[in-house]
Coordinates of C-alpha atoms and ligand atoms in Angstrom, one line a residue:
M1 CA 0.0 0.0 0.0
K2 CA 0.9 3.7 -0.3
I3 CA 1.1 5.2 3.2
L4 CA 1.6 8.8 4.5
V5 CA 3.0 8.7 8.0
V6 CA 2.1 12.0 9.7
G7 CA 4.5 12.5 12.6
G8 CA 6.8 9.8 11.2
A9 CA 10.0 11.5 12.6
G10 CA 8.9 10.8 16.3
Y11 CA 9.4 7.8 18.4
I12 CA 6.5 5.7 17.5
G13 CA 6.1 7.0 14.0
S14 CA 9.7 6.3 13.0
I15 CA 9.5 2.7 14.0
C16 CA 6.1 2.2 12.2
T17 CA 7.7 3.7 9.2
E18 CA 10.6 1.3 9.4
L19 CA 8.2 -1.7 9.7
L20 CA 6.0 -0.4 6.8
L21 CA 9.1 -0.2 4.6
D22 CA 10.4 -3.6 5.8
E23 CA 7.0 -5.1 4.7
G24 CA 7.3 -3.5 1.2
H25 CA 4.8 -0.6 1.6
N26 CA 5.5 2.6 -0.3
T27 CA 5.9 5.0 2.6
A28 CA 6.3 8.8 3.0
V29 CA 6.7 10.8 6.2
F30 CA 5.3 14.3 6.9
D31 CA 6.7 15.9 10.0
N32 CA 7.4 19.5 11.2
L33 CA 10.5 18.2 13.2
G34 CA 9.2 20.0 16.3
E35 CA 9.4 16.9 18.5
G36 CA 10.7 14.5 15.8
H37 CA 14.2 14.2 14.3
R38 CA 15.3 14.1 10.7
R39 CA 17.6 11.3 11.5
A40 CA 14.7 9.2 12.8
V41 CA 13.2 9.1 9.3
D42 CA 14.1 5.9 7.6
S43 CA 16.3 6.7 4.5
R44 CA 14.1 4.5 2.3
A45 CA 11.1 6.9 3.0
K46 CA 10.3 10.1 1.2
F47 CA 10.4 12.9 3.7
I48 CA 8.1 16.0 3.5
E49 CA 8.8 18.7 6.1
G50 CA 5.5 20.3 6.8
D51 CA 3.2 21.4 9.7
L52 CA -0.3 20.3 10.3
A53 CA -1.1 23.8 11.6
D54 CA -1.0 24.8 7.9
R55 CA -3.8 23.1 6.1
K56 CA -2.3 23.8 2.7
Q57 CA 0.9 22.0 3.5
I58 CA -0.8 18.8 4.6
E59 CA -3.2 19.0 1.6
A60 CA -0.2 19.4 -0.8
A61 CA 1.5 16.4 0.8
L62 CA -1.6 14.2 0.3
S63 CA -2.0 15.4 -3.3
S64 CA 1.5 14.6 -4.2
T65 CA 1.7 11.2 -2.4
R66 CA -1.8 10.0 -3.0
P67 CA -1.8 7.5 -0.2
D68 CA -4.2 4.7 0.4
A69 CA -4.0 5.4 4.1
V70 CA -2.6 7.9 6.6
M71 CA -1.1 7.0 9.9
H72 CA -1.4 10.0 12.3
F73 CA 1.1 10.3 15.1
A74 CA 1.7 14.1 15.0
A75 CA 0.6 15.3 18.5
N76 CA 1.9 16.4 21.8
A77 CA 1.8 13.5 24.3
L78 CA 3.0 14.5 27.7
V79 CA 0.6 14.3 30.6
S80 CA 2.6 16.6 32.8
E81 CA 3.1 19.3 30.2
S82 CA -0.7 19.1 29.4
M83 CA -1.4 20.0 33.0
R84 CA 0.6 23.2 32.6
D85 CA -0.2 24.2 29.1
P86 CA -3.7 22.8 28.1
S87 CA -4.0 25.2 25.2
K88 CA -1.0 23.6 23.4
Y89 CA -2.7 20.2 23.7
F90 CA -6.1 21.3 22.5
R91 CA -4.7 23.4 19.7
N92 CA -2.2 20.9 18.3
N93 CA -4.0 17.6 19.0
I94 CA -7.4 18.8 18.0
F95 CA -7.3 21.9 15.8
N96 CA -4.3 20.9 13.8
G97 CA -5.5 17.3 13.6
L98 CA -8.7 18.7 12.0
N99 CA -6.6 20.2 9.2
L100 CA -5.5 16.7 8.5
L101 CA -8.9 15.3 8.4
D102 CA -10.3 18.1 6.2
A103 CA -7.4 17.7 3.9
M104 CA -8.1 14.0 3.7
V105 CA -11.7 14.6 2.8
A106 CA -10.7 17.2 0.1
T107 CA -8.1 14.9 -1.5
R108 CA -10.4 11.8 -1.0
V109 CA -8.1 9.8 1.2
G110 CA -10.5 7.6 3.1
R111 CA -8.5 5.6 5.7
L112 CA -6.7 6.7 8.9
V113 CA -4.9 4.8 11.7
F114 CA -5.0 7.2 14.7
S115 CA -2.6 7.2 17.6
S116 CA -4.8 7.4 20.6
T117 CA -4.0 6.7 24.3
C118 CA -5.1 5.0 27.5
A119 CA -5.1 8.5 29.0
I120 CA -8.6 8.9 27.6
F121 CA -9.7 6.6 30.4
G122 CA -8.5 8.1 33.6
P123 CA -8.7 5.9 36.7
P124 CA -10.9 3.0 35.6
E125 CA -13.5 1.1 37.5
R126 CA -12.2 -2.3 36.3
M127 CA -9.0 -3.6 35.3
P128 CA -7.8 -4.7 32.7
I129 CA -9.4 -1.8 30.8
K130 CA -11.7 -2.8 27.9
E131 CA -12.9 -0.7 25.0
T132 CA -16.3 -0.5 26.7
A133 CA -14.9 1.3 29.8
Q134 CA -16.2 4.8 30.4
P135 CA -13.6 7.3 29.2
R136 CA -13.0 10.0 32.0
P137 CA -9.7 11.6 31.3
I138 CA -8.0 13.4 34.2
N139 CA -5.6 15.5 32.1
P140 CA -5.9 17.6 29.0
Y141 CA -3.7 15.3 27.0
G142 CA -6.2 12.4 27.5
E143 CA -9.1 14.9 26.9
S144 CA -7.6 16.1 23.6
K145 CA -7.3 12.5 22.3
L146 CA -10.8 11.6 23.4
A147 CA -12.2 14.7 21.7
F148 CA -10.4 13.7 18.4
E149 CA -11.8 10.2 18.7
K150 CA -15.3 11.7 18.9
I151 CA -14.5 13.9 15.9
L152 CA -13.4 10.8 13.9
R153 CA -16.8 9.1 14.5
W154 CA -18.5 12.1 12.8
Y155 CA -16.1 12.2 9.9
D156 CA -16.8 8.6 9.3
E157 CA -20.6 9.1 9.5
I158 CA -20.6 12.2 7.4
H159 CA -17.7 11.8 5.0
G160 CA -17.2 8.0 5.1
L161 CA -13.6 8.4 6.4
K162 CA -12.7 4.9 7.9
F163 CA -10.5 4.9 10.9
V164 CA -8.9 2.6 13.4
S165 CA -8.1 4.3 16.7
L166 CA -5.4 2.6 18.8
R167 CA -5.3 3.5 22.4
Y168 CA -1.7 2.8 23.4
F169 CA -0.8 2.0 26.9
N170 CA 2.9 2.6 27.6
A171 CA 5.0 2.3 24.5
A172 CA 8.6 1.4 25.2
G173 CA 11.7 -0.3 23.8
A174 CA 13.5 0.2 20.4
S175 CA 14.1 -1.4 17.1
G176 CA 17.8 -1.9 16.1
N177 CA 17.9 1.5 14.3
F178 CA 15.3 3.7 16.0
G179 CA 14.4 4.5 19.6
E180 CA 13.1 6.9 22.1
D181 CA 14.7 10.4 22.1
H182 CA 12.5 13.2 23.3
R183 CA 14.1 16.7 23.6
V184 CA 12.8 16.9 27.1
E185 CA 12.6 13.4 28.4
T186 CA 9.8 12.7 30.9
H187 CA 9.3 9.0 30.3
L188 CA 10.3 6.4 32.8
I189 CA 12.3 3.9 30.9
P190 CA 14.6 6.4 29.0
N191 CA 15.0 8.4 32.2
V192 CA 16.2 5.3 34.1
L193 CA 18.5 4.4 31.3
N194 CA 19.9 7.9 31.2
V195 CA 20.9 7.4 34.9
A196 CA 22.5 4.1 34.0
L197 CA 24.5 5.8 31.3
G198 CA 25.6 8.4 33.8
Q199 CA 23.9 11.3 32.1
K200 CA 21.7 12.0 35.0
P201 CA 22.7 11.6 38.7
H202 CA 19.5 9.9 39.8
L203 CA 16.0 8.9 38.9
E204 CA 13.1 10.9 40.5
I205 CA 10.3 8.6 41.5
Y206 CA 7.0 10.5 41.3
G207 CA 4.9 9.3 44.2
T208 CA 5.4 6.3 46.5
D209 CA 2.0 6.5 48.4
Y210 CA -0.3 5.3 45.7
E211 CA -2.7 2.5 46.4
T212 CA -0.7 -0.1 44.6
P213 CA 1.3 -3.0 46.0
D214 CA 4.6 -1.1 46.3
G215 CA 3.1 2.4 46.4
T216 CA 4.3 3.4 42.9
C217 CA 2.3 3.7 39.7
V218 CA 1.6 0.7 37.6
R219 CA 1.7 0.8 33.9
D220 CA 1.3 -1.7 31.0
Y221 CA 4.5 -1.4 29.0
I222 CA 4.2 -2.6 25.4
H223 CA 7.1 -3.2 23.1
I224 CA 7.3 -0.7 20.3
I225 CA 7.7 -3.4 17.6
D226 CA 4.4 -5.0 18.9
L227 CA 2.8 -1.6 18.7
A228 CA 4.0 -1.0 15.2
R229 CA 2.7 -4.4 14.1
A230 CA -0.8 -3.5 15.3
H231 CA -0.7 -0.4 13.0
I232 CA 0.1 -2.5 10.1
L233 CA -2.8 -4.9 10.9
A234 CA -5.0 -1.9 11.4
L235 CA -4.6 -1.1 7.7
G236 CA -6.6 -4.2 6.9
A237 CA -9.6 -3.4 9.3
G238 CA -12.9 -3.2 7.5
E239 CA -15.0 -0.8 9.6
S240 CA -14.0 2.1 11.8
V241 CA -13.1 0.7 15.3
F242 CA -11.3 1.5 18.6
Y243 CA -8.8 -0.9 20.1
N244 CA -6.9 -0.8 23.4
L245 CA -3.3 -1.9 23.0
G246 CA -1.2 -3.3 25.8
T247 CA 0.1 -6.6 27.1
G248 CA -2.5 -7.1 29.9
G249 CA 0.3 -7.1 32.5
G250 CA 1.5 -4.2 34.7
S251 CA 4.8 -3.1 36.2
S252 CA 5.4 -0.6 38.9
V253 CA 8.0 2.2 38.8
H254 CA 10.0 0.2 41.4
E255 CA 9.8 -3.0 39.2
V256 CA 11.0 -1.0 36.1
I257 CA 13.9 0.3 38.1
A258 CA 14.8 -3.1 39.4
A259 CA 14.6 -4.6 35.9
C260 CA 16.9 -1.8 34.5
R261 CA 19.5 -2.4 37.3
K262 CA 19.5 -6.2 36.4
I263 CA 19.8 -5.7 32.7
T264 CA 22.3 -2.8 32.7
G265 CA 24.3 -4.0 35.7
R266 CA 24.7 -0.4 36.6
K267 CA 24.0 1.4 39.8
I268 CA 20.8 3.5 39.5
D269 CA 20.2 6.0 42.3
T270 CA 16.7 7.2 43.0
V271 CA 15.1 10.1 44.9
E272 CA 11.5 10.0 46.0
K273 CA 9.4 13.0 45.0
P274 CA 5.7 13.9 45.4
R275 CA 3.1 12.6 42.9
R276 CA 3.2 14.1 39.4
P277 CA -0.1 15.8 38.7
G278 CA -2.4 14.0 36.2
D279 CA -1.0 10.5 36.8
P280 CA -3.6 7.7 37.4
P281 CA -2.3 5.0 39.8
R282 CA -2.8 1.9 37.5
L283 CA -3.4 1.5 33.9
I284 CA -3.5 -2.1 32.4
A285 CA -5.0 -2.8 29.0
S286 CA -7.3 -5.6 27.8
S287 CA -6.3 -6.2 24.3
E288 CA -8.6 -9.1 23.7
K289 CA -10.6 -7.2 21.0
I290 CA -7.6 -6.5 18.7
K291 CA -6.4 -10.1 19.2
R292 CA -9.8 -11.5 18.3
E293 CA -10.6 -9.2 15.4
L294 CA -7.2 -8.5 13.8
G295 CA -5.2 -11.5 15.0
W296 CA -2.7 -9.3 16.8
E297 CA -0.5 -11.1 19.2
P298 CA 2.4 -9.4 21.2
Q299 CA 5.7 -11.1 20.6
F300 CA 7.7 -9.3 23.4
Q301 CA 5.5 -9.7 26.3
S302 CA 8.3 -9.4 29.0
L303 CA 9.5 -6.2 30.5
D304 CA 13.0 -7.5 30.3
R305 CA 12.8 -7.9 26.6
I306 CA 11.6 -4.3 26.3
I307 CA 14.3 -2.8 28.5
E308 CA 17.0 -5.0 26.8
S309 CA 16.0 -3.4 23.4
A310 CA 15.9 0.0 24.8
W311 CA 19.3 -0.4 26.6
K312 CA 20.9 -1.6 23.4
W313 CA 19.7 1.5 21.5
H314 CA 20.7 3.9 24.2
Q315 CA 24.2 2.4 24.4
K316 CA 24.5 2.6 20.5
F317 CA 23.1 6.2 20.5
P318 CA 24.0 7.7 23.9
Q319 CA 23.3 11.2 22.7
G320 CA 20.1 10.0 20.9
Y321 CA 19.7 11.5 17.5
G322 CA 22.1 14.4 18.5
D323 CA 19.9 17.3 17.5
Ligands
UDP401 N1 7.8 8.3 36.3 C1 8.7 8.4 37.4 N2 9.9 9.1 37.1 C2 10.3 9.6 35.9 C3 9.3 9.4 34.8 C4 8.1 8.7 35.1 O1 8.5 8.1 38.5 O2 11.3 10.1 35.7 C5 6.5 7.6 36.6 C6 5.4 8.4 36.2 O3 5.0 9.2 37.4 C7 4.4 7.3 35.9 C8 5.2 6.2 35.3 O4 6.6 6.5 35.8 O5 3.8 6.8 37.1 C9 5.2 6.2 33.8 O6 5.4 7.5 33.3 P1 5.7 7.8 31.8 O7 6.0 9.3 31.7 O8 6.8 6.9 31.3 O9 4.4 7.4 31.0 P2 2.9 7.9 31.2 O10 2.2 6.7 31.9 O11 2.9 9.1 32.0 O12 2.4 8.0 29.8

């Protein structure tokens, strides 16, 4: 297929692009390089530098590449930042995303795979979280993604735009070539590995008084390659649909640190800090629906495999993409 990956220079988009190319899809990347990195774009992909804030730019990219489907990763995705600057999240994730949808309608591109998040749910009543759980986001990031999911329903109903919305739990790990390098790193696993590399003196643990077995937050870490495979399967979905995407298992912050100590063999100092605003205590996915309907099966279930791949990448690229 011909695919346009919007936000393909970021962490998840870059690895989806790599996998699409590995599987023989004709793939182009559209990215403003605000969060992404030019070096994270696979050299086999055509690269178009452009910004979703400018409808003309995305419309021109769609007209020139004429894709069968779009994968949309271009968004801001930090819970903590969204609690300080909600406007940035609503503007970029909703308003700029609308430019993409309108440009798709105008150019008659009728299929979208959307990068959504478990943050749409907030603290759930039941675990693991199924697609039928009531969405009650507790931060503007989750709210912005939920709003976009609702918009997608209407674009399907009115314009016939078919979509698959994938609600990721915690994406982690790396491929051999591409990995996680955010300009301001807030994510747990890269932060712990940066301490292991000696680039940070210690890891700050945000909250040790949660109602979880060891007092720290529990998350469902999913290997980036498994996540990318789900996107490729989503290209074959018939009807518009929402899927939760995780492994069904959970690891606490303390467990992640212990696994990183074991895998890296390095000393990792920690400092206990207050809770980070907007963090739900526990988020674990039920991915039964995507397994049943698309035949998705995670290949890297264990936290160790995820951390091993991330550690390899961080050792190979200690300065990340260097920009
Ligand atoms: N966390 C932490 N120290 C860090 C980064 C994250 O204690 O330096 C915690 C964070 O509060 C959350 C968990 O690790 O409970 C996962 O955070 P991350 O930012 O990786 O993903 P999120 O679940 O927020 O998308």
